[in-house]
Short mmCIF file of C-alpha atoms in Angstrom, two decimals:
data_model
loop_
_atom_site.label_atom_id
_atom_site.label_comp_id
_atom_site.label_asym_id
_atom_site.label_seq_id
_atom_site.Cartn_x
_atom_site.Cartn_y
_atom_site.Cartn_z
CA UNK A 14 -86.08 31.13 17.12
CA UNK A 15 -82.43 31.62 15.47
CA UNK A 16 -79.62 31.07 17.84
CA UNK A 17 -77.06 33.69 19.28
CA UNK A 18 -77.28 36.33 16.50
CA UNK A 19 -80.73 36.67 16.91
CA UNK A 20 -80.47 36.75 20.52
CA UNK A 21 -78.01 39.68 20.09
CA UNK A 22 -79.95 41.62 17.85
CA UNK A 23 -82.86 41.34 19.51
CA UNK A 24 -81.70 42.38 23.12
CA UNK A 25 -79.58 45.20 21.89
CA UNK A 26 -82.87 46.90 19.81
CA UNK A 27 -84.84 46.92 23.10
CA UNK A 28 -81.90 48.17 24.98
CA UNK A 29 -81.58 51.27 22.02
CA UNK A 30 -85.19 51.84 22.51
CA UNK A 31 -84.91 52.29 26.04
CA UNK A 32 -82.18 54.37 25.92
CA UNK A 33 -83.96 56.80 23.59
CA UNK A 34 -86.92 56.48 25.13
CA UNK A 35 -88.83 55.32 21.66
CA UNK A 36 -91.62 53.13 21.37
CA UNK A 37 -91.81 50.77 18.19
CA UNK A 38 -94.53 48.44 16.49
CA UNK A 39 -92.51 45.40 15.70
CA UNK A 40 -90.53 43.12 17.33
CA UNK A 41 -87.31 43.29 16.58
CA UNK A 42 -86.63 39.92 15.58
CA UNK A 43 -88.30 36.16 15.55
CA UNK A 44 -90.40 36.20 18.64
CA UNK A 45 -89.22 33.92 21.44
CA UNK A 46 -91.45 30.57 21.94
CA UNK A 47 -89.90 29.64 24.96
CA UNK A 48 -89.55 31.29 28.55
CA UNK A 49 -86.21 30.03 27.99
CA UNK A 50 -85.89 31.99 24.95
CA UNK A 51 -87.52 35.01 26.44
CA UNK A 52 -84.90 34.60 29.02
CA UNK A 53 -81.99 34.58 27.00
CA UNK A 54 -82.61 37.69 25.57
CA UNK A 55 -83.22 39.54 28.91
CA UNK A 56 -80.17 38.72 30.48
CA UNK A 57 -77.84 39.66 27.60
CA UNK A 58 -79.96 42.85 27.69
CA UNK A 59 -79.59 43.13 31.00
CA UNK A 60 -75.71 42.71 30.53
CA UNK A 61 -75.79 45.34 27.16
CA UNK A 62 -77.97 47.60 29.94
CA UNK A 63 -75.31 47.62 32.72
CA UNK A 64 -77.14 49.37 35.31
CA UNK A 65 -77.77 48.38 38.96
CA UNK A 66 -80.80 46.32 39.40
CA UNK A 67 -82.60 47.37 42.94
CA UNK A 68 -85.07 44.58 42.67
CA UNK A 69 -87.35 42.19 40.15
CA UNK A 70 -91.17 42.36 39.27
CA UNK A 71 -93.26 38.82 39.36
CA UNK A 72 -95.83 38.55 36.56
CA UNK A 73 -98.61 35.90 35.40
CA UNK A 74 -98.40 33.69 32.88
CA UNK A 75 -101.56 33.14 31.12
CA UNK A 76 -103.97 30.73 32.77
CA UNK A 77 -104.77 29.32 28.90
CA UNK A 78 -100.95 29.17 28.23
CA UNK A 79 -99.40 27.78 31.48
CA UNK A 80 -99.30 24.00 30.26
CA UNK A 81 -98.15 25.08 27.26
CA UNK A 82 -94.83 26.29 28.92
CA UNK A 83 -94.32 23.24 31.26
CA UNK A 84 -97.05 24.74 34.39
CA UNK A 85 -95.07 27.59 35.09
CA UNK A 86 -97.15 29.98 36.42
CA UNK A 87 -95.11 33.12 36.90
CA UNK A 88 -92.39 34.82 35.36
CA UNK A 89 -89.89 37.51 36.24
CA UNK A 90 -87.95 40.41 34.92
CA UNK A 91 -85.45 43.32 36.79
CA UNK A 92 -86.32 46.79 38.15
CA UNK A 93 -83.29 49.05 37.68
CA UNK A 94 -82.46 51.40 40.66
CA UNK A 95 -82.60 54.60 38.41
CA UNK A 96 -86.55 53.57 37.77
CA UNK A 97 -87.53 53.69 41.51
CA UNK A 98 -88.92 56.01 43.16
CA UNK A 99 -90.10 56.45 46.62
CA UNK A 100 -93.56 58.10 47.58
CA UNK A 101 -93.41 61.01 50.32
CA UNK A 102 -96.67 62.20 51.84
CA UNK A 103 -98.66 64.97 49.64
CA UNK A 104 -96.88 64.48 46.71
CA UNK A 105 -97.45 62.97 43.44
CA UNK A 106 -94.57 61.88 41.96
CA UNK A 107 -94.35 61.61 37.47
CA UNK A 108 -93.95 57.63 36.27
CA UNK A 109 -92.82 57.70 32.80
CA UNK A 110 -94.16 55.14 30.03
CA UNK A 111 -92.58 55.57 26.55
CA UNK A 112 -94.50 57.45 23.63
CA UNK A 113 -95.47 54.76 21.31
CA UNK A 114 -94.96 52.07 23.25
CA UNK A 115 -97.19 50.20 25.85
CA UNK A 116 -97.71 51.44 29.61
CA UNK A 117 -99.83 50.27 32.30
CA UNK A 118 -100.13 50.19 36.06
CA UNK A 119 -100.20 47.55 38.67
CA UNK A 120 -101.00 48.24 42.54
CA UNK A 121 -98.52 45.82 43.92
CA UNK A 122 -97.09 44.65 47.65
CA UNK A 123 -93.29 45.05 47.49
CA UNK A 124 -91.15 42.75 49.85
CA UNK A 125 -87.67 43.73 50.52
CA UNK A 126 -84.84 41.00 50.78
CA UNK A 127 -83.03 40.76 54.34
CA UNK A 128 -79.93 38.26 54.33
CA UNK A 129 -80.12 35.76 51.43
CA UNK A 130 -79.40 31.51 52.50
CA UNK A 131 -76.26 30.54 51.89
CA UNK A 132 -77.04 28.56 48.98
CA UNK A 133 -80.43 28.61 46.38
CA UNK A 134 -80.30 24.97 45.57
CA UNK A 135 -82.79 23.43 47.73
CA UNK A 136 -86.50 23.10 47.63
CA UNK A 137 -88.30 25.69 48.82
CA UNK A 138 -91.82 26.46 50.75
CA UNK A 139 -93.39 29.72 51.10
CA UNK A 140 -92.24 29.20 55.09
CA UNK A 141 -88.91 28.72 54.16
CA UNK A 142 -88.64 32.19 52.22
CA UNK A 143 -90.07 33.89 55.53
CA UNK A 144 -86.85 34.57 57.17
CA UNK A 145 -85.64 36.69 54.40
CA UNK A 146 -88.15 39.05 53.93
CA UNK A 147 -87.31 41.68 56.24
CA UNK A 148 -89.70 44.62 55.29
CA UNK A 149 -93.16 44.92 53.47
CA UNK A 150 -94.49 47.64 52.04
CA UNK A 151 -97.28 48.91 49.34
CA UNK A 152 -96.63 50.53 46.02
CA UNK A 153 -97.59 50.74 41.86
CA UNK A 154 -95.42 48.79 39.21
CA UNK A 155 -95.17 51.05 35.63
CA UNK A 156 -95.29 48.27 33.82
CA UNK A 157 -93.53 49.36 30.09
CA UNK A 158 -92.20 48.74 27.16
CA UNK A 159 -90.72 50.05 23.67
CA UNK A 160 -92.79 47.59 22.14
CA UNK A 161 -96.43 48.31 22.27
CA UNK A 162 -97.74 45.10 21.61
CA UNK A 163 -95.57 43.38 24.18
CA UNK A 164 -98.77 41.68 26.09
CA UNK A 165 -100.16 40.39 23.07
CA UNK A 166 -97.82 38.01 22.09
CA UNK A 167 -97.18 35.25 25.32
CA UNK A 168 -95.13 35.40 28.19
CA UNK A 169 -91.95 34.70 26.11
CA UNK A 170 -92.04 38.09 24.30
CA UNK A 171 -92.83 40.05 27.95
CA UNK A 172 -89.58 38.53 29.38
CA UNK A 173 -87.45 39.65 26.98
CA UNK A 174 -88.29 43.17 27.14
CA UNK A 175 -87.08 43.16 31.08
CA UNK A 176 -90.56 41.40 31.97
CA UNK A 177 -92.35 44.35 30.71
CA UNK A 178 -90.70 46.42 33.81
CA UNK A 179 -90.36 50.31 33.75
CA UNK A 180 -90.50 51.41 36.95
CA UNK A 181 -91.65 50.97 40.38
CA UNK A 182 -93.04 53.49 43.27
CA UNK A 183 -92.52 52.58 46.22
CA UNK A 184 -95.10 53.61 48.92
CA UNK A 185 -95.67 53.05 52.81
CA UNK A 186 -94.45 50.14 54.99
CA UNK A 187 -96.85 47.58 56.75
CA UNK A 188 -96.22 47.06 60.09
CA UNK A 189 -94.88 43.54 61.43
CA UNK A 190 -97.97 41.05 61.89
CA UNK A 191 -100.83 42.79 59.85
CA UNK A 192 -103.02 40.46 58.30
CA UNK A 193 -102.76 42.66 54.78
CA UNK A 194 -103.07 39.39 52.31
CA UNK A 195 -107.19 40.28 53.15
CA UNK A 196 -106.52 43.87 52.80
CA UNK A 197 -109.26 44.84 49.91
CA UNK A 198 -107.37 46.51 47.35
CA UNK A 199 -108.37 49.38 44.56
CA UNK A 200 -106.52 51.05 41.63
CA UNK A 201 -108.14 54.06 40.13
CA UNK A 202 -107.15 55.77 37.31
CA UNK A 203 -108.59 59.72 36.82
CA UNK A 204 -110.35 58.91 39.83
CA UNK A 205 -112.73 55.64 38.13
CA UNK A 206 -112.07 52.60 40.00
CA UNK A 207 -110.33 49.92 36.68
CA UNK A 208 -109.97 47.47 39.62
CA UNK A 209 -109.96 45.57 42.95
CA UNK A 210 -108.46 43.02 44.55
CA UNK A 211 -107.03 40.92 47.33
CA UNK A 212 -103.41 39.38 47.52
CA UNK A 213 -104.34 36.08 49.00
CA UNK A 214 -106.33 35.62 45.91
CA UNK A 215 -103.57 35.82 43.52
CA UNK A 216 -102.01 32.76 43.65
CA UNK A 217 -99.95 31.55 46.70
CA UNK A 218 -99.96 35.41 46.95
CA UNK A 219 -96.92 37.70 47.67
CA UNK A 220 -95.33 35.17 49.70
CA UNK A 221 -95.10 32.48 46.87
CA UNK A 222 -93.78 35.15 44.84
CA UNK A 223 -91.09 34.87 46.43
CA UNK A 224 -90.77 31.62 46.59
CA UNK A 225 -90.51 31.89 43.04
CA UNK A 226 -87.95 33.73 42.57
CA UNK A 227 -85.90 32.24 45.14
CA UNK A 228 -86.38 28.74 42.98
CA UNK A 229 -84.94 30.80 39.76
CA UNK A 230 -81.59 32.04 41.83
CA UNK A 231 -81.27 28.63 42.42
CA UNK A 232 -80.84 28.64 38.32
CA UNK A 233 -78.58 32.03 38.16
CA UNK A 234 -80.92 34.66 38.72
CA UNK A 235 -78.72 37.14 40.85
CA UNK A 236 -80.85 37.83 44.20
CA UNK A 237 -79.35 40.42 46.77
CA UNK A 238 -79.72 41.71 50.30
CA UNK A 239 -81.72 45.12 50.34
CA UNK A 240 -83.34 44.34 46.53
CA UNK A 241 -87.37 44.84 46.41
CA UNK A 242 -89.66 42.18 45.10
CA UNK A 243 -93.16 43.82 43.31
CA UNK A 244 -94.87 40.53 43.68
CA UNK A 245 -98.07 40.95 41.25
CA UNK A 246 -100.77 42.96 40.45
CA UNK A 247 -103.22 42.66 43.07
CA UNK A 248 -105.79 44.52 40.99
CA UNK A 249 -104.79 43.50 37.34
CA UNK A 250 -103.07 45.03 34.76
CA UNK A 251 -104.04 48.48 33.73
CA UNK A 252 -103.38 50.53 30.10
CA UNK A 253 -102.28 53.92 30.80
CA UNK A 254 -101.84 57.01 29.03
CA UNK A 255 -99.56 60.39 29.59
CA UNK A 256 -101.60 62.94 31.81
CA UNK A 257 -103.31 60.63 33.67
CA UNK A 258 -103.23 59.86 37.31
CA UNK A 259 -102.96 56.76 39.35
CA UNK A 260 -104.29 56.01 42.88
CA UNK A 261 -103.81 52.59 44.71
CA UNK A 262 -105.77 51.70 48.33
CA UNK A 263 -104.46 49.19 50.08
CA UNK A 264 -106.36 47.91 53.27
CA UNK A 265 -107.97 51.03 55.81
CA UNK A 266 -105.42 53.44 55.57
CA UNK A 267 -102.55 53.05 52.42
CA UNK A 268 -102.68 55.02 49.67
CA UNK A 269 -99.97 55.67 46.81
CA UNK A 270 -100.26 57.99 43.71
CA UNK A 271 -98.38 59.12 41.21
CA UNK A 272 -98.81 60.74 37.46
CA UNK A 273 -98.07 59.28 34.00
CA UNK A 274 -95.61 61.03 31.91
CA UNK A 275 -93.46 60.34 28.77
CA UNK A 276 -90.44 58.68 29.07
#
């Protein structure tokens, strides 16, 4: 990929796109080979962006691609605060994706940051990122872009568009000590199941999302008390439409919906 210029270029068409809400074919540039690369461009978009992040979203690399990019498994991209929205009982709440661009769904488990370690630079467990989860609770990541052909191109490409984040709803809390990593798990879409799931199959599940994530702050990713963490689609990755609606079941009793709309 071409150095600065086309990082610039690159990061402020997505950025444009977003802020008119327009979906587009191509990308807007050489395509990123690295997760390095993909990075690059999403923080100077993030920068061109300038809004408050309230959180980041935890994808999957490709199983067939993950040695490619050194056996990284996961990658990450920010949730801005004016995206989220919070479920309330009997209501269905309108997610937007943008016309002409790509939009899917993604029942997730959201973990909220307590108090952050004094310092990121250490090696971490999946117990050591315990302490600083203070809250759990169930939702659906919109996952979106301008670009509709931003999954078909490698993990790169999704990480530059924000990690293929545009929006998140956040639903009910779990209570302290439930067991919901064997919670089955269902996303329906115009009430036909697309698919199920359990967290402690994905993975090192929610937990090593975290985990994650606290290993790239460690490399400048800017972590903060109170931010939410959509760990990964528990039921896969689903194509939506405008007009459609979206239920997610976690465990006995959760459920979160919402309706697709245009950005």
């Amino acid at each position: 990929m071409a150095e600065q210029a086309a990082v610039e270029h690159i990061a402020q068409a997505f950025v444009a796109a977003r802020r008119a809400r327009a979906g587009f074919a191509d990308y807007p540039g050489p395509m990123p080979e690295t997760l390095d690369e993909g990075y690059a461009i999403q923080a100077r978009a993030i920068a061109l962006f300038d809004q408050p992040i309230a959180g980041w979203k935890v994808g999957r690399v490709p199983g067939p691609l993950i040695a490619r990019h050194g056996g990284v498994e996961r990658l990450s991209g920010p949730i801005f605060a004016d995206s989220v929205v919070w479920a309330k009982p009997d209501e269905t709440p309108g997610m937007p994706v943008f016309r002409n661009g790509f939009g899917a769904v993604e029942a997730e488990y959201l973990l909220r940051l307590g108090s952050l370690p004094d310092r990121f630079d250490r090696d971490w467990t999946n117990e050591a990122v315990l302490p600083f989860i203070d809250e759990v609770r169930v939702g659906i990541e919109i996952a979106g872009s301008p670009f509709e052909g931003i999954n078909r191109h490698g993990p790169a490409v999704t990480i530059s568009d924000f990690g293929n984040n545009n929006g998140l709803l956040i639903g009910y809390r779990i209570s302290s000590g439930e067991d919901f990593l064997h919670w089955p798990v269902s996303l329906t879409i115009d009430g036909e199941v697309a698919g199920t799931g359990t967290a402690s199959a994905m993975l090192d599940g929610p937990i090593g999302a975290v985990r994650f994530l606290f290993e790239r702050a460690a490399h400048g990713l800017p972590l903060a008390e109170g931010q939410w963490l959509s760990t990964g689609a528990v039921t896969g990755v689903h194509p939506v439409r405008p007009g459609q609606k979206v239920e997610a079941r976690f465990g006995p009793a959760l459920c979160v919906q919402c309706s697709i709309g245009i950005a």
